[in-house]
Every structure is written in structure tokens, then in C-alpha cells.
XYZ file of C-alpha atoms in Angstrom:
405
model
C 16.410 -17.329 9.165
C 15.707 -17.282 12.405
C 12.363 -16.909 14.784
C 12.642 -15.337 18.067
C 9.496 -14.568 19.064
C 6.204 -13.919 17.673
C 2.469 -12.763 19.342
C -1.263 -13.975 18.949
C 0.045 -17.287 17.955
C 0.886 -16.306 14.729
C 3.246 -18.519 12.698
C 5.874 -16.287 10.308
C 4.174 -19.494 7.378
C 1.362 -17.739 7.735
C 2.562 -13.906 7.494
C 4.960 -14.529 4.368
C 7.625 -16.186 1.974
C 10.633 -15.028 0.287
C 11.629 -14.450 -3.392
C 14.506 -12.562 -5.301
C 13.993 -9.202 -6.154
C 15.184 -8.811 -9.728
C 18.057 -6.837 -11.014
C 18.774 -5.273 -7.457
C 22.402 -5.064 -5.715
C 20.923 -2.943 -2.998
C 19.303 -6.041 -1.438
C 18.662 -9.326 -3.531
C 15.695 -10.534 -1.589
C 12.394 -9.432 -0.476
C 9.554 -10.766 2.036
C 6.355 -11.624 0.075
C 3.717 -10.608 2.439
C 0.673 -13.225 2.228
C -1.894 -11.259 3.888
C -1.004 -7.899 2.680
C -2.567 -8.302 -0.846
C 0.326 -7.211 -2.993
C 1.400 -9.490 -5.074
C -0.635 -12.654 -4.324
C -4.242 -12.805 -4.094
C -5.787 -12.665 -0.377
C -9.304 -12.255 0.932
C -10.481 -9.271 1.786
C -11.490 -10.337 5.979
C -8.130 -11.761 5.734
C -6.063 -8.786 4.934
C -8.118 -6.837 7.262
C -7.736 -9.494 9.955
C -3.811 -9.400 10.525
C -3.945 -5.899 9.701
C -5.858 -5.238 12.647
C -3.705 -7.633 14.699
C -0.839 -4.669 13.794
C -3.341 -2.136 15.557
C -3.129 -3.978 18.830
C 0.431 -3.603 18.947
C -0.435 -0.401 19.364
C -0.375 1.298 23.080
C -1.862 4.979 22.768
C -0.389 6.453 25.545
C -2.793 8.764 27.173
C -6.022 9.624 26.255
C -5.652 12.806 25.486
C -2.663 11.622 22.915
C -3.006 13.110 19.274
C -1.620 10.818 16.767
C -0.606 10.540 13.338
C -0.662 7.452 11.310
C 2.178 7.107 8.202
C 1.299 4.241 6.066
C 4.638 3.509 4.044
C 4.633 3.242 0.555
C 3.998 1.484 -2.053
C 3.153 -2.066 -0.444
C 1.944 -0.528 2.990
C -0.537 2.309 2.063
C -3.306 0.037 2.836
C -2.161 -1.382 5.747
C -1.268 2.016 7.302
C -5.371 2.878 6.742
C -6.306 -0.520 8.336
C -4.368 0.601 11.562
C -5.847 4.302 11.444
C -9.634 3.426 11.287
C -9.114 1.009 14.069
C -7.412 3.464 16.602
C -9.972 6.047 15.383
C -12.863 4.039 16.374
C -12.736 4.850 20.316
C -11.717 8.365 19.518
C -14.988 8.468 17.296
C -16.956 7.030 20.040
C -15.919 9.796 22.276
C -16.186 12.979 19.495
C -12.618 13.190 19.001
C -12.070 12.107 15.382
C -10.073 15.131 14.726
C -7.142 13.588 17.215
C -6.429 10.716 14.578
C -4.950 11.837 11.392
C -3.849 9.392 9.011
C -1.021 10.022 5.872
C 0.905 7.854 3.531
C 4.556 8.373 2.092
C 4.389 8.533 -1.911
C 6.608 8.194 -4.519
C 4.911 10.745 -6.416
C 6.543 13.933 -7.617
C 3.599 16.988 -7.058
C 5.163 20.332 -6.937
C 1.805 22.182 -7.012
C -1.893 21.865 -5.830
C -5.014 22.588 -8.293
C -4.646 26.667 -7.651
C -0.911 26.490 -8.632
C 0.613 27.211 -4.943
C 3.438 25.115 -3.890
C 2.915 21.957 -2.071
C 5.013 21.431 0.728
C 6.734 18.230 2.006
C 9.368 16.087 4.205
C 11.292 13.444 1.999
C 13.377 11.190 3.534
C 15.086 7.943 1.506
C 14.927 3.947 1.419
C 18.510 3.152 0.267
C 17.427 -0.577 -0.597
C 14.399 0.344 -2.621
C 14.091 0.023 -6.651
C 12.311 3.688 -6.318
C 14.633 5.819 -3.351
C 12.705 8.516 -2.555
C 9.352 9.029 -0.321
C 7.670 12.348 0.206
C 4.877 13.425 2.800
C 2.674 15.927 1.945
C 2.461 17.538 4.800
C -0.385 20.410 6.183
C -0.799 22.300 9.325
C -3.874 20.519 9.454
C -2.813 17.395 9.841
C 0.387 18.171 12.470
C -1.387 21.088 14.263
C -1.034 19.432 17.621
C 0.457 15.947 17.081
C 1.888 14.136 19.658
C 2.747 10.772 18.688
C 3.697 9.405 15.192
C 3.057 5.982 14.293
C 5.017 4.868 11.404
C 3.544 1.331 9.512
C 5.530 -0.840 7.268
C 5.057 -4.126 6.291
C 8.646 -5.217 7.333
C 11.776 -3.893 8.589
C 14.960 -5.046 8.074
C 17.667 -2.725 9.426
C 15.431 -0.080 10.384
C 17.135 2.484 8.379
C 14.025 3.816 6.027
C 12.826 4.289 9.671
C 15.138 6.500 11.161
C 15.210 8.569 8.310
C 11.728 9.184 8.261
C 11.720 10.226 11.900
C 14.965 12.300 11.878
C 12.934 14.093 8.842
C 9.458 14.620 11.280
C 11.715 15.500 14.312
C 14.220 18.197 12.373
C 10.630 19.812 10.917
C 8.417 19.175 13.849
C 10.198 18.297 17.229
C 7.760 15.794 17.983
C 9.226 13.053 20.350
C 7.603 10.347 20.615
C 7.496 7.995 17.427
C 5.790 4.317 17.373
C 6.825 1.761 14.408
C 4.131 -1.021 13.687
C 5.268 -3.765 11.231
C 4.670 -7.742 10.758
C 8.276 -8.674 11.035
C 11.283 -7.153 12.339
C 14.355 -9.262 11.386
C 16.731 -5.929 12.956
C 20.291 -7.153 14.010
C 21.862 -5.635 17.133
C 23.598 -3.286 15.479
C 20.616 -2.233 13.692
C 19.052 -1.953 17.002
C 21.859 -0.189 18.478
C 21.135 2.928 16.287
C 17.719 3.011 17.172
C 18.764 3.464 20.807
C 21.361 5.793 19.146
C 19.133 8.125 18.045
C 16.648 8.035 21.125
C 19.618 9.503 23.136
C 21.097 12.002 20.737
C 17.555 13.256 19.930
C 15.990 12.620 23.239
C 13.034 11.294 21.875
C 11.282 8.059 22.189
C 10.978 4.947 19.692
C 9.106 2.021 20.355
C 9.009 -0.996 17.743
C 6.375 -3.523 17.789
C 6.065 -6.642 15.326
C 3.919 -9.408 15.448
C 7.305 -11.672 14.272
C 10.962 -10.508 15.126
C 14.236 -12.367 14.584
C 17.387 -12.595 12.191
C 18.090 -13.600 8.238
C 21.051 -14.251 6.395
C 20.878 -13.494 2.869
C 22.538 -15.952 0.529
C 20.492 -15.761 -2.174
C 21.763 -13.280 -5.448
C 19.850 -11.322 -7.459
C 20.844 -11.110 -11.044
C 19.779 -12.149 -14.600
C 16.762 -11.740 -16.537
C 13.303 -13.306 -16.062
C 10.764 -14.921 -18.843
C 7.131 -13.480 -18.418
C 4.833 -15.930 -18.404
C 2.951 -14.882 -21.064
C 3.364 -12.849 -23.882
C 1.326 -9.331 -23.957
C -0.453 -10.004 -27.183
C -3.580 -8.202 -27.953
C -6.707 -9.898 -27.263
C -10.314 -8.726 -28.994
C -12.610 -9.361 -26.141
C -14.259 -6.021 -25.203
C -13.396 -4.542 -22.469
C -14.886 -0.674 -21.273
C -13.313 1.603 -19.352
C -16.095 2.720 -17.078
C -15.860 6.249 -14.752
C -17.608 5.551 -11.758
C -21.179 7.466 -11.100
C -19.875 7.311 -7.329
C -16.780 9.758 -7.888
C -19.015 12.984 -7.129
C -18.586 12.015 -3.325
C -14.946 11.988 -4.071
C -13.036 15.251 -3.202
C -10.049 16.037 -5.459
C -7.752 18.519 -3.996
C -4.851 18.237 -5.663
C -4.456 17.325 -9.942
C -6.836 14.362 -9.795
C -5.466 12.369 -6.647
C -8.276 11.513 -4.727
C -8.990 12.924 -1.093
C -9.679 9.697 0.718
C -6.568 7.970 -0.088
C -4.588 9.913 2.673
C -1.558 10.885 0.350
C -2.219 14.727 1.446
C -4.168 13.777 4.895
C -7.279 12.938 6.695
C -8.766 12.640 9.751
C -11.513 9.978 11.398
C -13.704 12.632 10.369
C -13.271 11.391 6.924
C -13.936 7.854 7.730
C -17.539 8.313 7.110
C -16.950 10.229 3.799
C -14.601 7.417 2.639
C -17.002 4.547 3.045
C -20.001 6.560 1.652
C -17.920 6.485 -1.945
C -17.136 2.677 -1.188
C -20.379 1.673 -0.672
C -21.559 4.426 -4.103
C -18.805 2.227 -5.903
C -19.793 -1.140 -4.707
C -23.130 -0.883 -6.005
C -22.284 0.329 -9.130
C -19.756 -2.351 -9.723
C -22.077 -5.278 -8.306
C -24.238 -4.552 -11.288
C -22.147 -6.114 -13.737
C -19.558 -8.832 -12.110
C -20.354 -12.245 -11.982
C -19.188 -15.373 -10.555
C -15.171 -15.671 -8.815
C -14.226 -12.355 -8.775
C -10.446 -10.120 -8.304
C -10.350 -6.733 -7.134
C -7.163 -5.101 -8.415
C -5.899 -2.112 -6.698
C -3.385 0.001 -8.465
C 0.522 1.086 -7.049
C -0.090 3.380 -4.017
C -3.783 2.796 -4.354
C -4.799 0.080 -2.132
C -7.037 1.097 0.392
C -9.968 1.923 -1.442
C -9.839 -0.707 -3.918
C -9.673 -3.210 -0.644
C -12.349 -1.969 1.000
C -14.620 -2.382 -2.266
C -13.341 -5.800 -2.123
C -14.665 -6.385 1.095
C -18.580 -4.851 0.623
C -17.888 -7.234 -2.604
C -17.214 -10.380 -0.845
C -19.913 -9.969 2.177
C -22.765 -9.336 -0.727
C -21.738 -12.170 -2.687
C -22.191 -15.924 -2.678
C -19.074 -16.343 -4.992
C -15.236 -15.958 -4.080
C -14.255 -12.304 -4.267
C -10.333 -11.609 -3.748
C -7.660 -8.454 -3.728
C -4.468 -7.699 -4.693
C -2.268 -4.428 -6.068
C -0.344 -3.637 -9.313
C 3.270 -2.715 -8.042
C 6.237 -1.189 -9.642
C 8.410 -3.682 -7.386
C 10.485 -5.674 -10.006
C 10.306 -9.476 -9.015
C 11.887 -12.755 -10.576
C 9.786 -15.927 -11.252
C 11.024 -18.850 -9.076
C 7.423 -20.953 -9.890
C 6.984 -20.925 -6.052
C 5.985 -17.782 -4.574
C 6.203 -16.171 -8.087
C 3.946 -18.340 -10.448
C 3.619 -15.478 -13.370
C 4.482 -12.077 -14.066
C 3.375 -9.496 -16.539
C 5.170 -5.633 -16.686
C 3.292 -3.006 -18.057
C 3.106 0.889 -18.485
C 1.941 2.318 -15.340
C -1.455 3.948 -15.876
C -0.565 6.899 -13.689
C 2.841 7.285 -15.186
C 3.793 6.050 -18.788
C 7.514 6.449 -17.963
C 7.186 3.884 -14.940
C 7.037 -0.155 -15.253
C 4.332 -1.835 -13.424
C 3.984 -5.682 -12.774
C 0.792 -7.700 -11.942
C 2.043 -11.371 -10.238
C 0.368 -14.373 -9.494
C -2.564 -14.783 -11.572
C -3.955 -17.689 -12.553
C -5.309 -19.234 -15.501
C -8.572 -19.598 -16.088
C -10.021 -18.794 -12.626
C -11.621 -15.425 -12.704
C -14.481 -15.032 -14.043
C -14.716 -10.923 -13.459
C -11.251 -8.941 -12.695
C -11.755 -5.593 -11.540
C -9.022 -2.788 -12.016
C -9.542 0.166 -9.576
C -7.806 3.329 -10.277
C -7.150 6.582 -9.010
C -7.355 8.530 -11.994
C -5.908 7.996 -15.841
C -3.065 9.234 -17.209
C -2.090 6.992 -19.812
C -4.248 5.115 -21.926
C -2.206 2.651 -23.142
C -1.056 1.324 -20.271
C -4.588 0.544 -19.342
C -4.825 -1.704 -22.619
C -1.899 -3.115 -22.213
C -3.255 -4.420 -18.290
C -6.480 -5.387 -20.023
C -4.863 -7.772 -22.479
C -2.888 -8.959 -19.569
C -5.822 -9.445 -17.853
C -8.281 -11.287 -20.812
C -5.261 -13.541 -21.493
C -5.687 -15.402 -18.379
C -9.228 -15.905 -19.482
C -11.425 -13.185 -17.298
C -14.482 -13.097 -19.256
C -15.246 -9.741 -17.742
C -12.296 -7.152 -17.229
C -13.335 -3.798 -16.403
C -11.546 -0.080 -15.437
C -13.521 1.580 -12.460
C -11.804 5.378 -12.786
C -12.715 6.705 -9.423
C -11.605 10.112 -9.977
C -14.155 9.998 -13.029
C -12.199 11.286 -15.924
C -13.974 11.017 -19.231
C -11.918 8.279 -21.186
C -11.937 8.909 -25.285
């Protein structure tokens, strides 16, 4: 590996390790973000701090630019949203929130909204990826106008989950000019030769920004098995699964996928909405946690959960921390990857998740924050997870307030 430059004095120990992803030909490593609150516990100021080093990259081009903001999922939903609120801030200032839109790629399959009409969508692929596909779900709304699309990933590689995504927005929309904001860009020069590729046979403009760029080599396989590091035994302690009195501010447009999340689209109008139902939630939730607490987001549902964390932590005199489920499969190497514990997902029963990194003994409250239930058991199966490590509170905020049995 190899470091050829990097901005704000920001060291690539700081920004992230490596581990082996598990049982994957397609590419037998992965970057383990440390800020990004995935799959190791981060503060909340902290994630939000290098996020919003990512906005800076950021040149807008014009005032009178109108821009949409793709968050990439799973492990960049949040970050995407961190980037969006801060370019929407001087757009705010001067009454034009509607000029900032914000939406996230999804791996999730909707072929209808609540009234039964047909959702519509680009999908574009990630040929490395344990899950291939992404979809937008896209409205006039949201591209009525746009002039600039700023696509946000954690990482890029070769770039080509990139250039898919914006040969899919240009062949729909014939927007041409396209941003990509990312920690680290390790792109080779071949890699970077299609992106200039693709600027002259489309006659559009790309611009990549990272806060770390350089070159790997990957030696390192990824085969065999891996031991979880506990068993996922049941465990008495009670445990409720609580629907949040908040979830009246929260629109549901679609099945029970909340509004605010930006998987069908929002604007800086929506800002305000969003943080009234985060500060609702907070409240509720500071009621009942105690002492060192983790705020778990769920898959694709990051932002929210993250900004809970972080009213949390600035009302509290004790250590409050984040981090997300995933359905990213991951081996144990005892260094970046202490533990790991799979479970059903809790929005899918047919999908693995896999909760990394926590410790023993240390929490005293765990928070799980979730979009909305859809399987039961996989929520009992996270809770014994969860009390095993010795949380003497675990609790299941459903912010899309379904009434649990």
C-alpha cells in the first residue's frame, strides 16, 4: 500500500484498517472505515467530524447550481446525509433548500408504493460486492432541474461501481456534470484512464476528490470459515421492544420505510422535519438508558440512528457511541475484527446480518434503532447477541411504530 497524498493533515491510521472479507473471490479484502461507524464503535462528533471534512472537498460550482447528493449503500448512507446537510446549510441561509436534494442507493427490492402504483428506478451494479445490485428510487421531484450529481462512497477502488452509476443517471437524465466524494481513492491508472474515458465519449464532466489517494496490492486470500465469538444462546434478561411515541412526525410513503432516511428523496426542506423526530426520539429514549451507552443503527439505516447518538452524547455525562448492523460478511483476524455475531436481518428474514466488534462487559445500555419490523425473530436473536456481552439494558426503538405482538 501506498500513500500519495492526503489533505487536512489527515493520516490514512486515522481514516481506516484492513481485514479479509469472508468467502469472497470477487475481492478478498476490504477497508474498515474507523470513523464511519460500521463495524467498529466511533463517537458520534467523530463520525460527523471527518464526514464533514468530505463536504469540503466539495466545490459547488455556481451559485445558482442544483445538486443532488447519492449516499452509496449500505456502509455510506450516513455519510452521504452528513455531506447533504452541510452543503444545504448556505442554500438554507439564502431560501433555497429546495436546490439540495439528497438520495441513497438501496439494496432493497420495492416494486410498488403504499397506493399500489409502480415505483420507478435506475439500477446500476457493484461487481465486487457480496449483494450486486443498487437501485435509486428516483422522482421528478427530486431531478426536476438538477445540475450536478454528487456521488459519496466511503472508498473507491477501481472506480467501476462509479461509472456505472453515472452512465445509469446520464442514459436517463443527460445530466453532465457528476462529482465523487470518498475518504480514499486507491484508483490505478488504468482505472483512471476510464474515467477520462468516459468524460470524452459522454462529454460530461467527473471530478474525484478524496481526503487519501494512492495504490494497494492485494495479497491477502479470502477463503475458509470463521468461529463466532460467541455462541447465540438464549439469554432470560428482559428485554422490550418499544415503538417510539416520536414516529407520528415520521412520514411513511412507501410500505413502512421511513421518509427521512432519503431512500425515495428529500430536500433541505426536510432537514428541519428530520431533526424534529430526532430530538421526539432522543427524549423518549433518554428516559430509560443509563450509564456507557451504544447506539446501533440497522443495514441501510444509519443516519437517523447517528444523529440520536449525537443529541445522546451532548446530554449525557457518560460515553455514548454508534455503529451499524451490516450484511457485509467479515472474517475474525482478533485485530480489526475482535468478535462477530450473524443473525436474521430484521427487515428481511432471508438475509444474514452481522454485528462486529463488541465488547464484553462494557455497555451498560445498547440501543437498536430500526426502521420498521419485519421479522421478529431476528430481533431476538440480536437481543441475545446483545445481553450476552453483558448490556444490562438492551432495547428495540421501532421508529416506524409498528405494534410488536
Amino acid at each position: 500500500m501506498q500513500i500519495d497524498s492526503s489533505k487536512y493533515g489527515v493520516s490514512a491510521g486515522e481514516l481506516f484498517d484492513t481485514a479479509k472479507r469472508d468467502n469472497n473471490n470477487k475481492r478478498k479484502f476490504l477497508f474498515v472505515n474507523k470513523v464511519l461507524g460500521k463495524h467498529t464503535p466511533v463517537k458520534p462528533s467523530k463520525i460527523i467530524k471527518y464526514g464533514s471534512l468530505i463536504s469540503r472537498l466539495h466545490d459547488s460550482g455556481g451559485d445558482n447550481s442544483k445538486i443532488l447528493v447519492i449516499g452509496f449503500a449500505e456502509t455510506a448512507t450516513a455519510l452521504g446525509n452528513i455531506v447533504f446537510e452541510d452543503l444545504a446549510r448556505e442554500r438554507i441561509k439564502l431560501g433555497r433548500q429546495e436546490d439540495i436534494r439528497f438520495i441513497h442507493t438501496t439494496r432493497e427490492e420495492i416494486e410498488v408504493d403504499g397506493n399500489g402504483n409502480k415505483l420507478d428506478y435506475i439500477e446500476f451494479r457493484e461487481e465486487h460486492s457480496h449483494a450486486v445490485a443498487h437501485r435509486v428510487y428516483i422522482n421528478e421531484k427530486i431531478m426536476a432541474g438538477v445540475t450536478e450529481v454528487i456521488l459519496v462512497d466511503d472508498e473507491i477502488t477501481t472506480g467501476n461501481t462509479a461509472l456505472n452509476a453515472i452512465k445509469a443517471i446520464y442514459d436517463r437524465y443527460n445530466i453532465n456534470n457528476f462529482s465523487i466524494l470518498t475518504y480514499l481513492d486507491w484508483r490505478n491508472r488504468n482505472c483512471i484512464e476510464k474515467f477520462y474515458e468516459l468524460e470524452e465519449d459522454l462529454r460530461i464532466t467527473v471530478k474525484v476528490k478524496s481526503l487519501i489517494s494512492g495504490s494497494i496490492i492485494s495479497e491477502s486470500p479470502s477463503k475458509g470459515t470463521y468461529r463466532e465469538d460467541i455462541e447465540n444462546s438464549v439469554y432470560e434478561k428482559n428485554s422490550e421492544y418499544k415503538d417510539c411515541v416520536a414516529c407520528e412526525a415520521c412520514n411513511k410513503p412507501i410500505k413502512n420505510y421511513i421518509e427521512y432516511t432519503g431512500r425515495f428523496g428529500i430536500t433541505g426542506s426536510d432537514i428541519t422535519n428530520m431533526d424534529t423526530v430526532v430530538d421526539r426520539i432522543t427524549e423518549y429514549i433518554s428516559k430509560f438508558k443509563i450509564g456507557r451507552t451504544l447506539v446501533l443503527g440497522t443495514e441501510e439505516f444509519m443516519y437517523i440512528p447517528l444523529k440520536i447518538a449525537g443529541k445522546l452524547d451532548n446530554n449525557s455525562l457518560n460515553e455514548v457511541m454508534y455503529q451499524s448492523t451490516t450484511r457485509s460478511p467479515i472474517q475474525v483476524d482478533w485485530r480489526v475484527i475482535k468478535s462477530k455475531n450473524s443473525f436474521k436481518s430484521i427487515y428481511n428474514k432471508d438475509i444474514t446480518n452481522y454485528v462486529y466488534n463488541i465488547p464484553n462487559n462494557y455497555y451498560d445500555t445498547i440501543i437498536v434503532v430500526l426502521e420498521y419490523v419485519e421479522n421478529i425473530e431476528g430481533m431476538r436473536e440480536l437481543r441475545n447477541i446483545l445481553q450476552s456481552r453483558g448490556a444490562k439494558i438492551v432495547e428495540f426503538i421501532n421508529v416506524s411504530g409498528i405494534t410488536i405482538q
